[in-house]
Amino acid sequence: MKKIIFVSILSGMLLSFGSCAGYLDMEHFFKDRLNVDSVFTKKDYSDQWLAGVYSQLQGENADVASKGNTPFNYISDDMFYGDRPGGDEYTVYKNGTYTENNKQGSWASCYQGIRDASTFIDNIDMNRQMSQSEIKDTKAQARFLRAYFYWLLIRKYGPVPILPVEGIDYTADYNALAVARNSYDECVDFITGELAIAAKDLPLNRSARYITRPTRGAALAARAKVYIYAASPLFNGNTEMSDLVDDQGRNLIAQTYDESKWARAAVAAKEVMDLGVYHLFTVAFTDTTQSLSQPKTIIPPYHAVYSENNFPAGWKDIDPFESYRQLFNGAVGPAANPELIFTRGFNQPNEGIDMMVLHQMPYTLKGWNTHGITLKHCDAYYMNDGSDVPTNPRVSGYTANNTSNLPLPANVSLQYANREPRFYASVAYNGSIWDNTSAKDADIGKKFTQTFYYRGESDGKQASSPAFHIRTGIGIKKYVNPIDSWLIGGGVVPKAEPAIRYAEVLLIYAEALNELTKSYTVANYTGEGSITVGRDVAEMSNAISPIRIRGGVPDFDASIYANADLFRKALKREREIELFAENHRYYDLRRWKDAPVEEATPVWGCNMNMTKAQRDLFYEPVVISSLPTIFAKKMYFWPISQSELKRNKKLTQNPGWTYYY
Amino acid sequence: MILKMKKYITIILLLFVSSISLFAQNTDAEITGLITDKNNQPLIGVSVVVKDRSGMGTVSDENGKYKIKANAYNILIFNYVGFEKQEIPVKEKTVINVILNENSKSVLSEIVITGAGVQRKATVTGAITTVNIKSLNIPTANITNALAGNVAGIIAMQTSGEPGSNNSEFWIRGISTFGANKAALILVDGVERPFNEVNIEDIESFSILKDASATAIYGSKGANGVVLITTKKGEAGKVNISGKAEYGYKTFTRLPEFVDGTTYATLANEAKITRNQEPLYTPIELDLFKKGLDPDLYPNINWQDVMLKNGSSSDRATINMSGGGSTARYFVSGSYQNEDGMYKSDQSMKDYKTNSSMSRWNYRANVDMDITKTTLVSLGVSGFLESQNFPGLRNDIWYSLVGQTPVSIPFLYSNGLVPASGTGNKTNPWVLATQTGYREYWKNVAQTNINLDQNLKFITDGLKFRAMVAYDTRNENNIDRLKWPEQYNIERRRDRDGNLIMKRISTESLMYQTSSAYGYRTYYMEAILSYDKLINQKHRVGALLKAFQNENRTTSLTSTDIISGIAQRNLGTSGRVTYGYDDRYLAEFNFGYTGSENFKKGSQFGFFPAVSFGWNIAQEKFVSDAAPWLSQFKLRYSYGEVGNDNVGTRFPYLSTISANGIGGWNFGDINNTNNYNGLHFEQVASDNLSWEVAKKHNIGLDVSILNGLFSGSLDVFQDTRDNIYMRRSYLPVMVGLTSTPFANVGKMQSRGFDSQFNLHKKIDAFDFTLRGNITYAKNQVLKYDEEEVSLPYRMTKGYRYNQAKGLVSEGLFKDYEEIRNSPKQTYGEYLPGDIKYKDVNGDGIINDDDRVAIGATREPSLVYGLGMSLRWTNFDFNIHFQGSGKSAYFISGPGVYPFSEGAWGNILTAVSNPANRWISRSISGDPATENTKAMFPRLSYGGNSNNYRESTFWLRDGSYLRLKTLEMGYSIPQRISSKFNMNNVRFYLIGNNLLLWDKLKIWDPELGSGNGMTYPPMKMVTLGLTFNI
């Protein structure tokens, strides 16, 4: 018996010696490193985590940035660029010869942002240093961001997989973690649902220190944007896209038209308007010229109503040109801008708006001289009385001096005379003046340079540098501040990104109302009330007219409001003008299914082969053969990368694009 | 822990000292006698000692007579190699004549060292090879080089011959995982220690544990097999001193052979002309190369002659002493070895040497002490100091040697300036070897283990307890003292005055130093409780329980990484239960329950069981009656699981959060900048990891005929390795990770067999042994982390690990007609005489989709050896062949592809033979030279992307057979040696790697080198002497 006890004791000692788990416990070495607990219990680390999520909004996910990040701003029918590499990058996009590997960075950064946002949402409740309201706010921000990443994905790729909110289990088998695409409507329901939840906890306003954080208005405006896309022809009863299916053959684009989708969009826009927080940005009327770059207000032609009333009923007390120009050129910061609903602020370290400006600027002023607009877009701007610009025949003749046709300087084609103020704030016509007021020292003489694009001029077509001339002879002024200069000693005013502004919400509201044939009652975002909408002409005009008055042009005629087709056409043109160079046109033409016509029409422009002596011929429109235009069905949606299709076997490709071999 | 250990050591040393004084002295009488064998022949040199009286011993003289003092209560022990030991009590006798019986070594009594201690071979059920150290005649420092072809179950290859780097890589039963850890576990005296640092003369036994049943006891460490080494211990008896001295002369087995300057220039011209380009050299220049009239502008250098010696030396000496009484015994040894490299040195530099070399001093002391009748304490102390030397820029030498053409530069310009083709690895090879300073590397290691063996028979018979504590430290240091001279190149013309136009390539660098150090210490502790008993002469039962802890800690820390400062720890419990009935039916159960710090709390422990069975058929009565000549016929089977916790990364279950790899955000307005860094998972946690598990089957057969005339064994195995760790590199991007997690996703199976036999016959003075062994192992990847592709042959899955893949060559294009009628090749322009590839997928285009599995793997799947030993009177002769097969690799690089890098890259002599290359008829004037079966395609200058790519055209069979050892020895007759008080004196001559038969023919195939830029293995002749006092 004793023996047995002895042997058992000895064995027991051996067993405990060989299995004392404390010997293997190394976690105490790591307890002072950052881990999920230490990050989310402390305020500063939580904010840093959230900053990491925000950082995914940069680069290819930017709404407005230069073409290296967002070529979509340039490859529709209104803008173009001529550089990169050897001038054929634009051609690749426009000919549809880009591949499944082009511009896939946003797929990765969106989904990384989605995962990190989900981690934040799941863990922030454990924070011990944030107040309950801070936790609610930051959680709502993360929720907004997650939804916004999905929105950026569906805008570019069409329907995408909505991942489980806790994130995909990366430890699962490759087959098990394959996820199929959700239908476009499912994506929309998820995104708008999440934005509604976020809106409840987000504040109405942000201080200047936190101006790039979303507000309730940002969440609601993004929601309206998502809804208007979902109501548009591309996604609403589009049988042409019956071949966009998931791995089970299920249609991902709604095959039957549902008018109530427009009503949802209208209500969502109305909810932003009803917040009462936003209004259009205006600059006051001035009758004194302070400097060449700050001229006195050019008063639009007399209008019985608008000339007599203050904004928004009229333009008596505002300067339409400066109102539109200063909205974009950095003259006003985001915190002081009542129109800005959501902005990434100044968070685009490269290929941002300053780079856009650099590429718009003339060669002689050390710019790249390569971004321009098509003649079609140039002609879209109204005359200052609201009429169309005559194109057959075009206005001939030139300004005689600097004062005959303000704001035109001397020797400028009269085609550009008497145009609406937004034209002058947006278009660098042949002979326009670049202010460059910050230029110093050696280049001081280049301030207020009048730039011509005639052949033989330094900024005209050059055999030696074919990529660097404005192909149509019509450049871009939007985002340019008179101060901006890349000349010696010059500086560029930082410009906040206008991701969503109030004018767009107003346009969404009017567009959606126009499509309604009866009235709809839709629950509001809190689910606690409802709003009824129908095609109410007064409501539509209330939304549109301030935009036009701010731009110095009269509202549309009643005949246009009376006819849904005419109004639709006018609204599309209004979006083209008002939202120019803000990365809308490419997506708008697609959602309206107008791209097959608009993007396939040849690009016209001035005849860049003509010298100053042949300036009449310069203005004789020609087809710009170096700017091709084609539209194929595959160009509706960006392709999904083949490597991603390989890795996620349930993923299906967009129509017209290929799988891997 | 260290303090505690020091205390133990002190106590043990005290015990050791006091035990010496325990010996008592009584009155002694002189005893004499004659020692003979059964045939009445006197035996010379028989050891005669008095039991329990240390140092009291003698040997019999040349007439077989001995004299010794002893008292009546003493016991005399007579011991002689090859004979059975006898113990005779003195009592009242003064003359004791002894007849010693020859050792009738029964097969059934042979022993095997297993993971749980010594076991009789007859009862072993696992797959274990015990190696006879004496048959490994290796006069090199490196025991690993003797494994291939000598040990069944080992696949090995030697990939360098440079002193200090000439170990063989080896794998037990081949490579059976593609995970981070493919290497076998090496245990020296039970502690994990490097293999090739043990002095060979110190090794007592050496076992390879191959199957799960043999290795289960090591739990998480035994998945790739285990090598067990035990060192010698002292035996009671007179002092036994033996020594060995060797001197060897060695030279390369094979170097690539390159053409001379004239041939080089002629071929370069052909390469240009055949591609419709201007020839590189005019006829006058060709003549200048040939006549050597202008060695500055038109040199003709054989760089191998300039840089390499014809031969170098290596020497070794070792001496050891053993002895002791029955209460304390010792084995003490010391050894020295030195190997020199093959680089020439600059005679003018006497301050330091630049040639590569390695020297090592080993020592060892093993002391066993019987503290009580049942308690044995053993102390083992060993260590070594090793130093190595290399030329300063050693890593570039072989690249430069293969690349430097004979006409590129002279080795010194006539104006005394130093030439160079370029910087870095294009430096003049002579400069690299002699003028770039030197690198010193040394390591010192001290190893200590203390064992306690306690026989617990006072509790119950057969119960034993054993404990061990081991503590090892290691230091490694590198000092690189580097410099280089000012170096020049010249224009290919002279100036107006006929002087050379010098262009400086690099400025002089005076000597500067870089250094690094590395070290670690290991602490190991184990305790074993075992029980063995034979019940009723039929039932043999055994049980064992073992517990261990292991800690490894890096001692030279410069890293800021927290992980590097954390000791690596393992612990576990393991055990076995054995049962044997009448030694006929055997069953064994083993298990390992081991823990690893590498996994999350809660999943740190793994349980690894194994079972095995054995059936000694020859012991069955019906068999022994029918075939009495069949001494042994044993069938074995085992199945078990073994684990592996080495992921390659430590603590993969932890995540890292940092700002690395993610941007931040400015929340503020332009005048209110409010920047925050971003945070994210820099590395996500892989907290679902568990063990890589090997599931091993083994069927074995042991046969012995006529009590050892023939013996052999055959083992067939299948090892399925599951849950192999891999990084998951193909997660969809939409998972949203910025780092790749680890997972247990891979699976691999390897199958094969290993076998050995031994034929031994002794007829009077003639002793003959023939032995052979073979190992074959082939693996297949069953699951691998990879992307799905539509062409299954482009995947890793389904093929061998490291399977060679490439295009299939269909020879050379005959003419343009054939080119027009063949699928389009997409790798660049091609002409007749260029390589034609097979369109495997039939799409009419040759591209990477036509790459398929071709040939085998670089590592051989088959290794075999065949040897023979003869002994006749005092002469002995030993011959051993070793071969390997099922190996293939691509050859490539500037030394293989002619002129692929233009003026860089030497040309193999094989190219210069017109029969070996395709030559356009417009050059040779003979259509027959457009040989579409030639070894080299149409020459080209400056690379050819169609020809020079991985394909069967450049795939070479790496199999070979070599005469690994040839040994002749002569022992001085004992009657002569005993006059010098020597017991045994033997002279011998050993040749290593003397002959080689292979298919590669360019350089030594065992290197597995694709480009020849490697220091080859050595051919060596060694003269040696051993003696025994």
mmCIF file with all atom_site columns, C-alpha atoms in Angstrom, chain B residues 75-143:
data_model
loop_
_atom_site.group_PDB
_atom_site.id
_atom_site.type_symbol
_atom_site.label_atom_id
_atom_site.label_alt_id
_atom_site.label_comp_id
_atom_site.label_asym_id
_atom_site.label_entity_id
_atom_site.label_seq_id
_atom_site.pdbx_PDB_ins_code
_atom_site.Cartn_x
_atom_site.Cartn_y
_atom_site.Cartn_z
_atom_site.occupancy
_atom_site.B_iso_or_equiv
_atom_site.pdbx_formal_charge
_atom_site.auth_seq_id
_atom_site.auth_comp_id
_atom_site.auth_asym_id
_atom_site.auth_atom_id
_atom_site.pdbx_PDB_model_num
ATOM 1  C CA . ILE B 1 75  ? 37.534 -10.054 -7.226  1.00 0.00 ? 75  ILE B CA 1
ATOM 2  C CA . LEU B 1 76  ? 39.550 -9.951  -10.437 1.00 0.00 ? 76  LEU B CA 1
ATOM 3  C CA . ILE B 1 77  ? 37.958 -8.773  -13.622 1.00 0.00 ? 77  ILE B CA 1
ATOM 4  C CA . PHE B 1 78  ? 39.291 -9.961  -16.985 1.00 0.00 ? 78  PHE B CA 1
ATOM 5  C CA . ASN B 1 79  ? 38.172 -7.912  -19.913 1.00 0.00 ? 79  ASN B CA 1
ATOM 6  C CA . TYR B 1 80  ? 39.162 -8.063  -23.567 1.00 0.00 ? 80  TYR B CA 1
ATOM 7  C CA . VAL B 1 81  ? 37.604 -6.690  -26.666 1.00 0.00 ? 81  VAL B CA 1
ATOM 8  C CA . GLY B 1 82  ? 35.637 -9.355  -28.496 1.00 0.00 ? 82  GLY B CA 1
ATOM 9  C CA . PHE B 1 83  ? 35.538 -11.676 -25.489 1.00 0.00 ? 83  PHE B CA 1
ATOM 10 C CA . GLU B 1 84  ? 33.163 -12.119 -22.635 1.00 0.00 ? 84  GLU B CA 1
ATOM 11 C CA . LYS B 1 85  ? 34.106 -10.436 -19.406 1.00 0.00 ? 85  LYS B CA 1
ATOM 12 C CA . GLN B 1 86  ? 34.947 -12.732 -16.480 1.00 0.00 ? 86  GLN B CA 1
ATOM 13 C CA . GLU B 1 87  ? 34.996 -12.037 -12.773 1.00 0.00 ? 87  GLU B CA 1
ATOM 14 C CA . ILE B 1 88  ? 36.922 -14.406 -10.522 1.00 0.00 ? 88  ILE B CA 1
ATOM 15 C CA . PRO B 1 89  ? 37.169 -14.100 -6.700  1.00 0.00 ? 89  PRO B CA 1
ATOM 16 C CA . VAL B 1 90  ? 40.757 -14.407 -5.493  1.00 0.00 ? 90  VAL B CA 1
ATOM 17 C CA . LYS B 1 91  ? 40.116 -16.288 -2.242  1.00 0.00 ? 91  LYS B CA 1
ATOM 18 C CA . GLU B 1 92  ? 43.233 -18.266 -1.337  1.00 0.00 ? 92  GLU B CA 1
ATOM 19 C CA . LYS B 1 93  ? 44.556 -18.715 -4.881  1.00 0.00 ? 93  LYS B CA 1
ATOM 20 C CA . THR B 1 94  ? 47.833 -17.183 -6.075  1.00 0.00 ? 94  THR B CA 1
ATOM 21 C CA . VAL B 1 95  ? 47.725 -18.528 -9.615  1.00 0.00 ? 95  VAL B CA 1
ATOM 22 C CA . ILE B 1 96  ? 44.601 -17.867 -11.609 1.00 0.00 ? 96  ILE B CA 1
ATOM 23 C CA . ASN B 1 97  ? 44.605 -19.095 -15.204 1.00 0.00 ? 97  ASN B CA 1
ATOM 24 C CA . VAL B 1 98  ? 41.727 -17.896 -17.287 1.00 0.00 ? 98  VAL B CA 1
ATOM 25 C CA . ILE B 1 99  ? 40.176 -19.076 -20.498 1.00 0.00 ? 99  ILE B CA 1
ATOM 26 C CA . LEU B 1 100 ? 38.167 -16.278 -22.081 1.00 0.00 ? 100 LEU B CA 1
ATOM 27 C CA . ASN B 1 101 ? 35.227 -17.144 -24.306 1.00 0.00 ? 101 ASN B CA 1
ATOM 28 C CA . GLU B 1 102 ? 34.690 -15.241 -27.492 1.00 0.00 ? 102 GLU B CA 1
ATOM 29 C CA . ASN B 1 103 ? 31.771 -12.926 -27.412 1.00 0.00 ? 103 ASN B CA 1
ATOM 30 C CA . SER B 1 104 ? 28.937 -14.932 -28.854 1.00 0.00 ? 104 SER B CA 1
ATOM 31 C CA . LYS B 1 105 ? 27.065 -11.744 -29.540 1.00 0.00 ? 105 LYS B CA 1
ATOM 32 C CA . SER B 1 106 ? 23.512 -12.862 -29.915 1.00 0.00 ? 106 SER B CA 1
ATOM 33 C CA . VAL B 1 107 ? 21.257 -10.876 -32.168 1.00 0.00 ? 107 VAL B CA 1
ATOM 34 C CA . LEU B 1 108 ? 18.650 -11.064 -29.491 1.00 0.00 ? 108 LEU B CA 1
ATOM 35 C CA . SER B 1 109 ? 20.828 -9.367  -26.949 1.00 0.00 ? 109 SER B CA 1
ATOM 36 C CA . GLU B 1 110 ? 21.732 -6.372  -29.081 1.00 0.00 ? 110 GLU B CA 1
ATOM 37 C CA . ILE B 1 111 ? 20.582 -3.148  -27.599 1.00 0.00 ? 111 ILE B CA 1
ATOM 38 C CA . VAL B 1 112 ? 19.083 -0.029  -29.042 1.00 0.00 ? 112 VAL B CA 1
ATOM 39 C CA . ILE B 1 113 ? 18.982 3.471   -27.606 1.00 0.00 ? 113 ILE B CA 1
ATOM 40 C CA . THR B 1 114 ? 15.451 4.779   -27.634 1.00 0.00 ? 114 THR B CA 1
ATOM 41 C CA . GLY B 1 115 ? 13.793 7.903   -26.431 1.00 0.00 ? 115 GLY B CA 1
ATOM 42 C CA . ALA B 1 116 ? 13.136 6.260   -23.134 1.00 0.00 ? 116 ALA B CA 1
ATOM 43 C CA . GLY B 1 117 ? 16.522 4.739   -22.607 1.00 0.00 ? 117 GLY B CA 1
ATOM 44 C CA . VAL B 1 118 ? 18.210 1.512   -23.542 1.00 0.00 ? 118 VAL B CA 1
ATOM 45 C CA . GLN B 1 119 ? 16.003 -1.198  -24.916 1.00 0.00 ? 119 GLN B CA 1
ATOM 46 C CA . ARG B 1 120 ? 16.735 -4.679  -26.251 1.00 0.00 ? 120 ARG B CA 1
ATOM 47 C CA . LYS B 1 121 ? 16.540 -4.637  -30.014 1.00 0.00 ? 121 LYS B CA 1
ATOM 48 C CA . ALA B 1 122 ? 14.404 -7.744  -29.999 1.00 0.00 ? 122 ALA B CA 1
ATOM 49 C CA . THR B 1 123 ? 11.642 -5.958  -28.167 1.00 0.00 ? 123 THR B CA 1
ATOM 50 C CA . VAL B 1 124 ? 11.687 -2.719  -30.094 1.00 0.00 ? 124 VAL B CA 1
ATOM 51 C CA . THR B 1 125 ? 8.519  -2.056  -32.058 1.00 0.00 ? 125 THR B CA 1
ATOM 52 C CA . GLY B 1 126 ? 9.280  1.399   -33.456 1.00 0.00 ? 126 GLY B CA 1
ATOM 53 C CA . ALA B 1 127 ? 11.426 2.340   -36.439 1.00 0.00 ? 127 ALA B CA 1
ATOM 54 C CA . ILE B 1 128 ? 14.839 3.051   -35.011 1.00 0.00 ? 128 ILE B CA 1
ATOM 55 C CA . THR B 1 129 ? 18.207 2.876   -36.688 1.00 0.00 ? 129 THR B CA 1
ATOM 56 C CA . THR B 1 130 ? 21.193 2.577   -34.434 1.00 0.00 ? 130 THR B CA 1
ATOM 57 C CA . VAL B 1 131 ? 24.389 3.511   -36.166 1.00 0.00 ? 131 VAL B CA 1
ATOM 58 C CA . ASN B 1 132 ? 27.664 1.816   -35.567 1.00 0.00 ? 132 ASN B CA 1
ATOM 59 C CA . ILE B 1 133 ? 30.046 4.701   -35.119 1.00 0.00 ? 133 ILE B CA 1
ATOM 60 C CA . LYS B 1 134 ? 33.013 2.603   -36.160 1.00 0.00 ? 134 LYS B CA 1
ATOM 61 C CA . SER B 1 135 ? 31.575 2.136   -39.634 1.00 0.00 ? 135 SER B CA 1
ATOM 62 C CA . LEU B 1 136 ? 31.483 5.891   -40.191 1.00 0.00 ? 136 LEU B CA 1
ATOM 63 C CA . ASN B 1 137 ? 35.062 6.406   -41.245 1.00 0.00 ? 137 ASN B CA 1
ATOM 64 C CA . ILE B 1 138 ? 35.057 10.113  -41.444 1.00 0.00 ? 138 ILE B CA 1
ATOM 65 C CA . PRO B 1 139 ? 38.231 12.044  -41.209 1.00 0.00 ? 139 PRO B CA 1
ATOM 66 C CA . THR B 1 140 ? 36.349 15.324  -41.428 1.00 0.00 ? 140 THR B CA 1
ATOM 67 C CA . ALA B 1 141 ? 35.185 17.550  -38.650 1.00 0.00 ? 141 ALA B CA 1
ATOM 68 C CA . ASN B 1 142 ? 31.704 17.074  -39.807 1.00 0.00 ? 142 ASN B CA 1
ATOM 69 C CA . ILE B 1 143 ? 29.664 14.085  -38.836 1.00 0.00 ? 143 ILE B CA 1
#
